């Protein structure tokens, strides 16, 4: 939590450095927003990874039940064509997640970090902090 002693406006960690213009603050805000979206994409990839694994293991039960019901051809097709199948040629979902993490995601985070360091002294969420200050409603029950 940032330290704030009275007054209005962002705390020190969220106050723009002297000389930082509005357009750069807005650009940093958009870059941060884009990174947040990519963070959500990453979460969805992990969800897809886990759900695909869950589905793959559920196929074992389907094969067993089809076999018990005398539908050997369908059980064998599921076993042959679906269980353990690559989700895209040459890749299981863990490989997709790893490539995303090590490539696009890592580069995205690095570019966003470098932009913050270069233009804002590493400070995060300057745009949002200033927006909060403009939109905040003064209420007695409001805590910083």
mmCIF file with all atom_site columns, C-alpha atoms in Angstrom:
data_model
loop_
_atom_site.group_PDB
_atom_site.id
_atom_site.type_symbol
_atom_site.label_atom_id
_atom_site.label_alt_id
_atom_site.label_comp_id
_atom_site.label_asym_id
_atom_site.label_entity_id
_atom_site.label_seq_id
_atom_site.pdbx_PDB_ins_code
_atom_site.Cartn_x
_atom_site.Cartn_y
_atom_site.Cartn_z
_atom_site.occupancy
_atom_site.B_iso_or_equiv
_atom_site.pdbx_formal_charge
_atom_site.auth_seq_id
_atom_site.auth_comp_id
_atom_site.auth_asym_id
_atom_site.auth_atom_id
_atom_site.pdbx_PDB_model_num
ATOM 1   C CA . UNK A 1 1   ? 0.000   0.000   0.000   1.00 0.00 ? 1   UNK A CA 1
ATOM 2   C CA . UNK A 1 2   ? 1.217   3.499   -0.771  1.00 0.00 ? 2   UNK A CA 1
ATOM 3   C CA . UNK A 1 3   ? 1.731   6.032   1.960   1.00 0.00 ? 3   UNK A CA 1
ATOM 4   C CA . UNK A 1 4   ? -0.563  8.981   1.840   1.00 0.00 ? 4   UNK A CA 1
ATOM 5   C CA . UNK A 1 5   ? -0.914  11.671  4.443   1.00 0.00 ? 5   UNK A CA 1
ATOM 6   C CA . UNK A 1 6   ? -3.925  13.880  3.849   1.00 0.00 ? 6   UNK A CA 1
ATOM 7   C CA . UNK A 1 7   ? -4.606  15.944  0.751   1.00 0.00 ? 7   UNK A CA 1
ATOM 8   C CA . UNK A 1 8   ? -6.009  14.984  -2.599  1.00 0.00 ? 8   UNK A CA 1
ATOM 9   C CA . UNK A 1 9   ? -4.410  13.236  -5.511  1.00 0.00 ? 9   UNK A CA 1
ATOM 10  C CA . UNK A 1 10  ? -2.425  10.054  -5.942  1.00 0.00 ? 10  UNK A CA 1
ATOM 11  C CA . UNK A 1 11  ? 0.017   8.776   -3.356  1.00 0.00 ? 11  UNK A CA 1
ATOM 12  C CA . UNK A 1 12  ? 3.739   9.143   -4.076  1.00 0.00 ? 12  UNK A CA 1
ATOM 13  C CA . UNK A 1 13  ? 4.032   5.787   -5.884  1.00 0.00 ? 13  UNK A CA 1
ATOM 14  C CA . UNK A 1 14  ? 1.307   6.861   -8.301  1.00 0.00 ? 14  UNK A CA 1
ATOM 15  C CA . UNK A 1 15  ? 2.206   10.510  -8.814  1.00 0.00 ? 15  UNK A CA 1
ATOM 16  C CA . UNK A 1 16  ? 3.631   11.379  -12.206 1.00 0.00 ? 16  UNK A CA 1
ATOM 17  C CA . UNK A 1 17  ? 7.251   12.475  -12.300 1.00 0.00 ? 17  UNK A CA 1
ATOM 18  C CA . UNK A 1 18  ? 7.835   16.136  -13.018 1.00 0.00 ? 18  UNK A CA 1
ATOM 19  C CA . UNK A 1 19  ? 7.785   16.918  -16.710 1.00 0.00 ? 19  UNK A CA 1
ATOM 20  C CA . UNK A 1 20  ? 5.830   13.833  -17.776 1.00 0.00 ? 20  UNK A CA 1
ATOM 21  C CA . UNK A 1 21  ? 3.205   15.005  -20.258 1.00 0.00 ? 21  UNK A CA 1
ATOM 22  C CA . UNK A 1 22  ? -0.450  13.961  -20.506 1.00 0.00 ? 22  UNK A CA 1
ATOM 23  C CA . UNK A 1 23  ? -0.048  12.059  -23.779 1.00 0.00 ? 23  UNK A CA 1
ATOM 24  C CA . UNK A 1 24  ? 2.764   9.918   -22.382 1.00 0.00 ? 24  UNK A CA 1
ATOM 25  C CA . UNK A 1 25  ? 0.738   9.180   -19.251 1.00 0.00 ? 25  UNK A CA 1
ATOM 26  C CA . UNK A 1 26  ? -2.183  8.196   -21.472 1.00 0.00 ? 26  UNK A CA 1
ATOM 27  C CA . UNK A 1 27  ? 0.085   6.053   -23.675 1.00 0.00 ? 27  UNK A CA 1
ATOM 28  C CA . UNK A 1 28  ? 1.482   4.289   -20.589 1.00 0.00 ? 28  UNK A CA 1
ATOM 29  C CA . UNK A 1 29  ? -2.096  3.726   -19.449 1.00 0.00 ? 29  UNK A CA 1
ATOM 30  C CA . UNK A 1 30  ? -3.026  2.123   -22.775 1.00 0.00 ? 30  UNK A CA 1
ATOM 31  C CA . UNK A 1 31  ? 0.096   -0.039  -22.685 1.00 0.00 ? 31  UNK A CA 1
ATOM 32  C CA . UNK A 1 32  ? -0.810  -1.138  -19.153 1.00 0.00 ? 32  UNK A CA 1
ATOM 33  C CA . UNK A 1 33  ? -4.377  -1.864  -20.267 1.00 0.00 ? 33  UNK A CA 1
ATOM 34  C CA . UNK A 1 34  ? -3.063  -3.957  -23.143 1.00 0.00 ? 34  UNK A CA 1
ATOM 35  C CA . UNK A 1 35  ? -0.797  -5.907  -20.769 1.00 0.00 ? 35  UNK A CA 1
ATOM 36  C CA . UNK A 1 36  ? -3.740  -6.536  -18.457 1.00 0.00 ? 36  UNK A CA 1
ATOM 37  C CA . UNK A 1 37  ? -5.640  -7.965  -21.440 1.00 0.00 ? 37  UNK A CA 1
ATOM 38  C CA . UNK A 1 38  ? -2.683  -10.209 -22.290 1.00 0.00 ? 38  UNK A CA 1
ATOM 39  C CA . UNK A 1 39  ? -2.640  -11.348 -18.649 1.00 0.00 ? 39  UNK A CA 1
ATOM 40  C CA . UNK A 1 40  ? -6.242  -12.445 -19.138 1.00 0.00 ? 40  UNK A CA 1
ATOM 41  C CA . UNK A 1 41  ? -5.283  -14.226 -22.380 1.00 0.00 ? 41  UNK A CA 1
ATOM 42  C CA . UNK A 1 42  ? -2.583  -16.065 -20.441 1.00 0.00 ? 42  UNK A CA 1
ATOM 43  C CA . UNK A 1 43  ? -5.138  -17.152 -17.860 1.00 0.00 ? 43  UNK A CA 1
ATOM 44  C CA . UNK A 1 44  ? -7.431  -18.401 -20.595 1.00 0.00 ? 44  UNK A CA 1
ATOM 45  C CA . UNK A 1 45  ? -4.583  -20.384 -22.128 1.00 0.00 ? 45  UNK A CA 1
ATOM 46  C CA . UNK A 1 46  ? -3.940  -22.028 -18.773 1.00 0.00 ? 46  UNK A CA 1
ATOM 47  C CA . UNK A 1 47  ? -7.667  -22.738 -18.477 1.00 0.00 ? 47  UNK A CA 1
ATOM 48  C CA . UNK A 1 48  ? -7.660  -24.297 -21.942 1.00 0.00 ? 48  UNK A CA 1
ATOM 49  C CA . UNK A 1 49  ? -4.606  -26.339 -20.962 1.00 0.00 ? 49  UNK A CA 1
ATOM 50  C CA . UNK A 1 50  ? -6.253  -27.671 -17.805 1.00 0.00 ? 50  UNK A CA 1
ATOM 51  C CA . UNK A 1 51  ? -9.660  -28.229 -19.385 1.00 0.00 ? 51  UNK A CA 1
ATOM 52  C CA . UNK A 1 52  ? -8.138  -30.096 -22.323 1.00 0.00 ? 52  UNK A CA 1
ATOM 53  C CA . UNK A 1 53  ? -6.317  -32.376 -19.895 1.00 0.00 ? 53  UNK A CA 1
ATOM 54  C CA . UNK A 1 54  ? -9.530  -32.954 -17.945 1.00 0.00 ? 54  UNK A CA 1
ATOM 55  C CA . UNK A 1 55  ? -11.373 -33.813 -21.152 1.00 0.00 ? 55  UNK A CA 1
ATOM 56  C CA . UNK A 1 56  ? -8.590  -36.164 -22.237 1.00 0.00 ? 56  UNK A CA 1
ATOM 57  C CA . UNK A 1 57  ? -8.815  -38.114 -18.977 1.00 0.00 ? 57  UNK A CA 1
ATOM 58  C CA . UNK A 1 58  ? -12.628 -38.200 -19.203 1.00 0.00 ? 58  UNK A CA 1
ATOM 59  C CA . UNK A 1 59  ? -12.229 -39.966 -22.536 1.00 0.00 ? 59  UNK A CA 1
ATOM 60  C CA . UNK A 1 60  ? -10.805 -42.957 -20.644 1.00 0.00 ? 60  UNK A CA 1
ATOM 61  C CA . UNK A 1 61  ? -14.174 -43.402 -18.932 1.00 0.00 ? 61  UNK A CA 1
ATOM 62  C CA . UNK A 1 62  ? -16.014 -42.985 -22.231 1.00 0.00 ? 62  UNK A CA 1
ATOM 63  C CA . UNK A 1 63  ? -13.849 -45.674 -23.844 1.00 0.00 ? 63  UNK A CA 1
ATOM 64  C CA . UNK A 1 64  ? -14.471 -48.026 -20.948 1.00 0.00 ? 64  UNK A CA 1
ATOM 65  C CA . UNK A 1 65  ? -18.227 -47.466 -21.051 1.00 0.00 ? 65  UNK A CA 1
ATOM 66  C CA . UNK A 1 66  ? -18.405 -47.905 -24.826 1.00 0.00 ? 66  UNK A CA 1
ATOM 67  C CA . UNK A 1 67  ? -16.443 -51.139 -24.496 1.00 0.00 ? 67  UNK A CA 1
ATOM 68  C CA . UNK A 1 68  ? -18.778 -52.407 -21.749 1.00 0.00 ? 68  UNK A CA 1
ATOM 69  C CA . UNK A 1 69  ? -21.776 -51.519 -23.921 1.00 0.00 ? 69  UNK A CA 1
ATOM 70  C CA . UNK A 1 70  ? -20.332 -53.556 -26.778 1.00 0.00 ? 70  UNK A CA 1
ATOM 71  C CA . UNK A 1 71  ? -19.428 -50.578 -28.998 1.00 0.00 ? 71  UNK A CA 1
ATOM 72  C CA . UNK A 1 72  ? -15.845 -51.600 -29.590 1.00 0.00 ? 72  UNK A CA 1
ATOM 73  C CA . UNK A 1 73  ? -15.466 -49.681 -32.845 1.00 0.00 ? 73  UNK A CA 1
ATOM 74  C CA . UNK A 1 74  ? -16.385 -46.340 -31.222 1.00 0.00 ? 74  UNK A CA 1
ATOM 75  C CA . UNK A 1 75  ? -14.187 -47.057 -28.175 1.00 0.00 ? 75  UNK A CA 1
ATOM 76  C CA . UNK A 1 76  ? -11.238 -47.848 -30.420 1.00 0.00 ? 76  UNK A CA 1
ATOM 77  C CA . UNK A 1 77  ? -11.808 -44.737 -32.539 1.00 0.00 ? 77  UNK A CA 1
ATOM 78  C CA . UNK A 1 78  ? -11.785 -42.507 -29.437 1.00 0.00 ? 78  UNK A CA 1
ATOM 79  C CA . UNK A 1 79  ? -8.655  -44.255 -28.212 1.00 0.00 ? 79  UNK A CA 1
ATOM 80  C CA . UNK A 1 80  ? -6.946  -43.980 -31.594 1.00 0.00 ? 80  UNK A CA 1
ATOM 81  C CA . UNK A 1 81  ? -8.004  -40.456 -32.629 1.00 0.00 ? 81  UNK A CA 1
ATOM 82  C CA . UNK A 1 82  ? -8.589  -38.458 -29.470 1.00 0.00 ? 82  UNK A CA 1
ATOM 83  C CA . UNK A 1 83  ? -6.783  -39.705 -26.371 1.00 0.00 ? 83  UNK A CA 1
ATOM 84  C CA . UNK A 1 84  ? -3.434  -37.975 -26.096 1.00 0.00 ? 84  UNK A CA 1
ATOM 85  C CA . UNK A 1 85  ? -3.898  -36.159 -29.389 1.00 0.00 ? 85  UNK A CA 1
ATOM 86  C CA . UNK A 1 86  ? -1.944  -33.013 -30.163 1.00 0.00 ? 86  UNK A CA 1
ATOM 87  C CA . UNK A 1 87  ? -4.318  -30.040 -30.029 1.00 0.00 ? 87  UNK A CA 1
ATOM 88  C CA . UNK A 1 88  ? -2.439  -28.486 -32.926 1.00 0.00 ? 88  UNK A CA 1
ATOM 89  C CA . UNK A 1 89  ? 0.094   -30.364 -35.037 1.00 0.00 ? 89  UNK A CA 1
ATOM 90  C CA . UNK A 1 90  ? 3.105   -31.255 -32.918 1.00 0.00 ? 90  UNK A CA 1
ATOM 91  C CA . UNK A 1 91  ? 1.877   -29.551 -29.748 1.00 0.00 ? 91  UNK A CA 1
ATOM 92  C CA . UNK A 1 92  ? 0.105   -30.423 -26.558 1.00 0.00 ? 92  UNK A CA 1
ATOM 93  C CA . UNK A 1 93  ? -1.398  -27.518 -24.646 1.00 0.00 ? 93  UNK A CA 1
ATOM 94  C CA . UNK A 1 94  ? 1.498   -27.308 -22.164 1.00 0.00 ? 94  UNK A CA 1
ATOM 95  C CA . UNK A 1 95  ? 3.802   -26.568 -25.098 1.00 0.00 ? 95  UNK A CA 1
ATOM 96  C CA . UNK A 1 96  ? 1.518   -23.791 -26.328 1.00 0.00 ? 96  UNK A CA 1
ATOM 97  C CA . UNK A 1 97  ? 1.449   -22.259 -22.848 1.00 0.00 ? 97  UNK A CA 1
ATOM 98  C CA . UNK A 1 98  ? 5.237   -22.468 -22.548 1.00 0.00 ? 98  UNK A CA 1
ATOM 99  C CA . UNK A 1 99  ? 5.826   -20.896 -25.949 1.00 0.00 ? 99  UNK A CA 1
ATOM 100 C CA . UNK A 1 100 ? 3.354   -18.100 -25.157 1.00 0.00 ? 100 UNK A CA 1
ATOM 101 C CA . UNK A 1 101 ? 4.971   -17.481 -21.765 1.00 0.00 ? 101 UNK A CA 1
ATOM 102 C CA . UNK A 1 102 ? 8.545   -17.512 -23.057 1.00 0.00 ? 102 UNK A CA 1
ATOM 103 C CA . UNK A 1 103 ? 7.848   -15.543 -26.239 1.00 0.00 ? 103 UNK A CA 1
ATOM 104 C CA . UNK A 1 104 ? 4.988   -13.091 -26.654 1.00 0.00 ? 104 UNK A CA 1
ATOM 105 C CA . UNK A 1 105 ? 4.112   -12.743 -22.966 1.00 0.00 ? 105 UNK A CA 1
ATOM 106 C CA . UNK A 1 106 ? 7.703   -12.271 -21.778 1.00 0.00 ? 106 UNK A CA 1
ATOM 107 C CA . UNK A 1 107 ? 8.399   -9.682  -24.483 1.00 0.00 ? 107 UNK A CA 1
ATOM 108 C CA . UNK A 1 108 ? 5.143   -7.838  -23.770 1.00 0.00 ? 108 UNK A CA 1
ATOM 109 C CA . UNK A 1 109 ? 5.957   -7.587  -20.055 1.00 0.00 ? 109 UNK A CA 1
ATOM 110 C CA . UNK A 1 110 ? 9.493   -6.436  -20.795 1.00 0.00 ? 110 UNK A CA 1
ATOM 111 C CA . UNK A 1 111 ? 8.369   -3.689  -23.192 1.00 0.00 ? 111 UNK A CA 1
ATOM 112 C CA . UNK A 1 112 ? 5.779   -2.461  -20.689 1.00 0.00 ? 112 UNK A CA 1
ATOM 113 C CA . UNK A 1 113 ? 8.366   -2.468  -17.867 1.00 0.00 ? 113 UNK A CA 1
ATOM 114 C CA . UNK A 1 114 ? 10.914  -0.612  -19.989 1.00 0.00 ? 114 UNK A CA 1
ATOM 115 C CA . UNK A 1 115 ? 8.357   2.026   -20.972 1.00 0.00 ? 115 UNK A CA 1
ATOM 116 C CA . UNK A 1 116 ? 7.460   2.596   -17.309 1.00 0.00 ? 116 UNK A CA 1
ATOM 117 C CA . UNK A 1 117 ? 11.128  2.801   -16.335 1.00 0.00 ? 117 UNK A CA 1
ATOM 118 C CA . UNK A 1 118 ? 12.020  5.168   -19.161 1.00 0.00 ? 118 UNK A CA 1
ATOM 119 C CA . UNK A 1 119 ? 9.105   7.558   -18.888 1.00 0.00 ? 119 UNK A CA 1
ATOM 120 C CA . UNK A 1 120 ? 7.701   7.229   -15.366 1.00 0.00 ? 120 UNK A CA 1
ATOM 121 C CA . UNK A 1 121 ? 10.550  6.092   -13.136 1.00 0.00 ? 121 UNK A CA 1
ATOM 122 C CA . UNK A 1 122 ? 8.977   2.638   -12.921 1.00 0.00 ? 122 UNK A CA 1
ATOM 123 C CA . UNK A 1 123 ? 5.711   3.942   -11.517 1.00 0.00 ? 123 UNK A CA 1
ATOM 124 C CA . UNK A 1 124 ? 2.633   1.936   -12.429 1.00 0.00 ? 124 UNK A CA 1
ATOM 125 C CA . UNK A 1 125 ? -0.960  2.945   -13.111 1.00 0.00 ? 125 UNK A CA 1
ATOM 126 C CA . UNK A 1 126 ? -0.376  6.710   -13.297 1.00 0.00 ? 126 UNK A CA 1
ATOM 127 C CA . UNK A 1 127 ? -3.277  7.197   -15.671 1.00 0.00 ? 127 UNK A CA 1
ATOM 128 C CA . UNK A 1 128 ? -5.640  5.220   -13.453 1.00 0.00 ? 128 UNK A CA 1
ATOM 129 C CA . UNK A 1 129 ? -4.461  6.974   -10.290 1.00 0.00 ? 129 UNK A CA 1
ATOM 130 C CA . UNK A 1 130 ? -5.138  10.359  -11.837 1.00 0.00 ? 130 UNK A CA 1
ATOM 131 C CA . UNK A 1 131 ? -8.488  9.147   -13.154 1.00 0.00 ? 131 UNK A CA 1
ATOM 132 C CA . UNK A 1 132 ? -9.367  7.953   -9.673  1.00 0.00 ? 132 UNK A CA 1
ATOM 133 C CA . UNK A 1 133 ? -8.552  11.378  -8.306  1.00 0.00 ? 133 UNK A CA 1
ATOM 134 C CA . UNK A 1 134 ? -10.823 13.054  -10.875 1.00 0.00 ? 134 UNK A CA 1
ATOM 135 C CA . UNK A 1 135 ? -13.728 10.613  -10.440 1.00 0.00 ? 135 UNK A CA 1
ATOM 136 C CA . UNK A 1 136 ? -13.575 9.916   -6.715  1.00 0.00 ? 136 UNK A CA 1
ATOM 137 C CA . UNK A 1 137 ? -16.623 10.795  -4.656  1.00 0.00 ? 137 UNK A CA 1
ATOM 138 C CA . UNK A 1 138 ? -15.860 12.194  -1.232  1.00 0.00 ? 138 UNK A CA 1
ATOM 139 C CA . UNK A 1 139 ? -17.680 10.065  1.337   1.00 0.00 ? 139 UNK A CA 1
ATOM 140 C CA . UNK A 1 140 ? -17.126 9.768   5.058   1.00 0.00 ? 140 UNK A CA 1
ATOM 141 C CA . UNK A 1 141 ? -16.802 5.978   4.750   1.00 0.00 ? 141 UNK A CA 1
ATOM 142 C CA . UNK A 1 142 ? -14.231 6.184   1.961   1.00 0.00 ? 142 UNK A CA 1
ATOM 143 C CA . UNK A 1 143 ? -10.867 4.743   2.859   1.00 0.00 ? 143 UNK A CA 1
ATOM 144 C CA . UNK A 1 144 ? -7.666  5.486   0.995   1.00 0.00 ? 144 UNK A CA 1
#
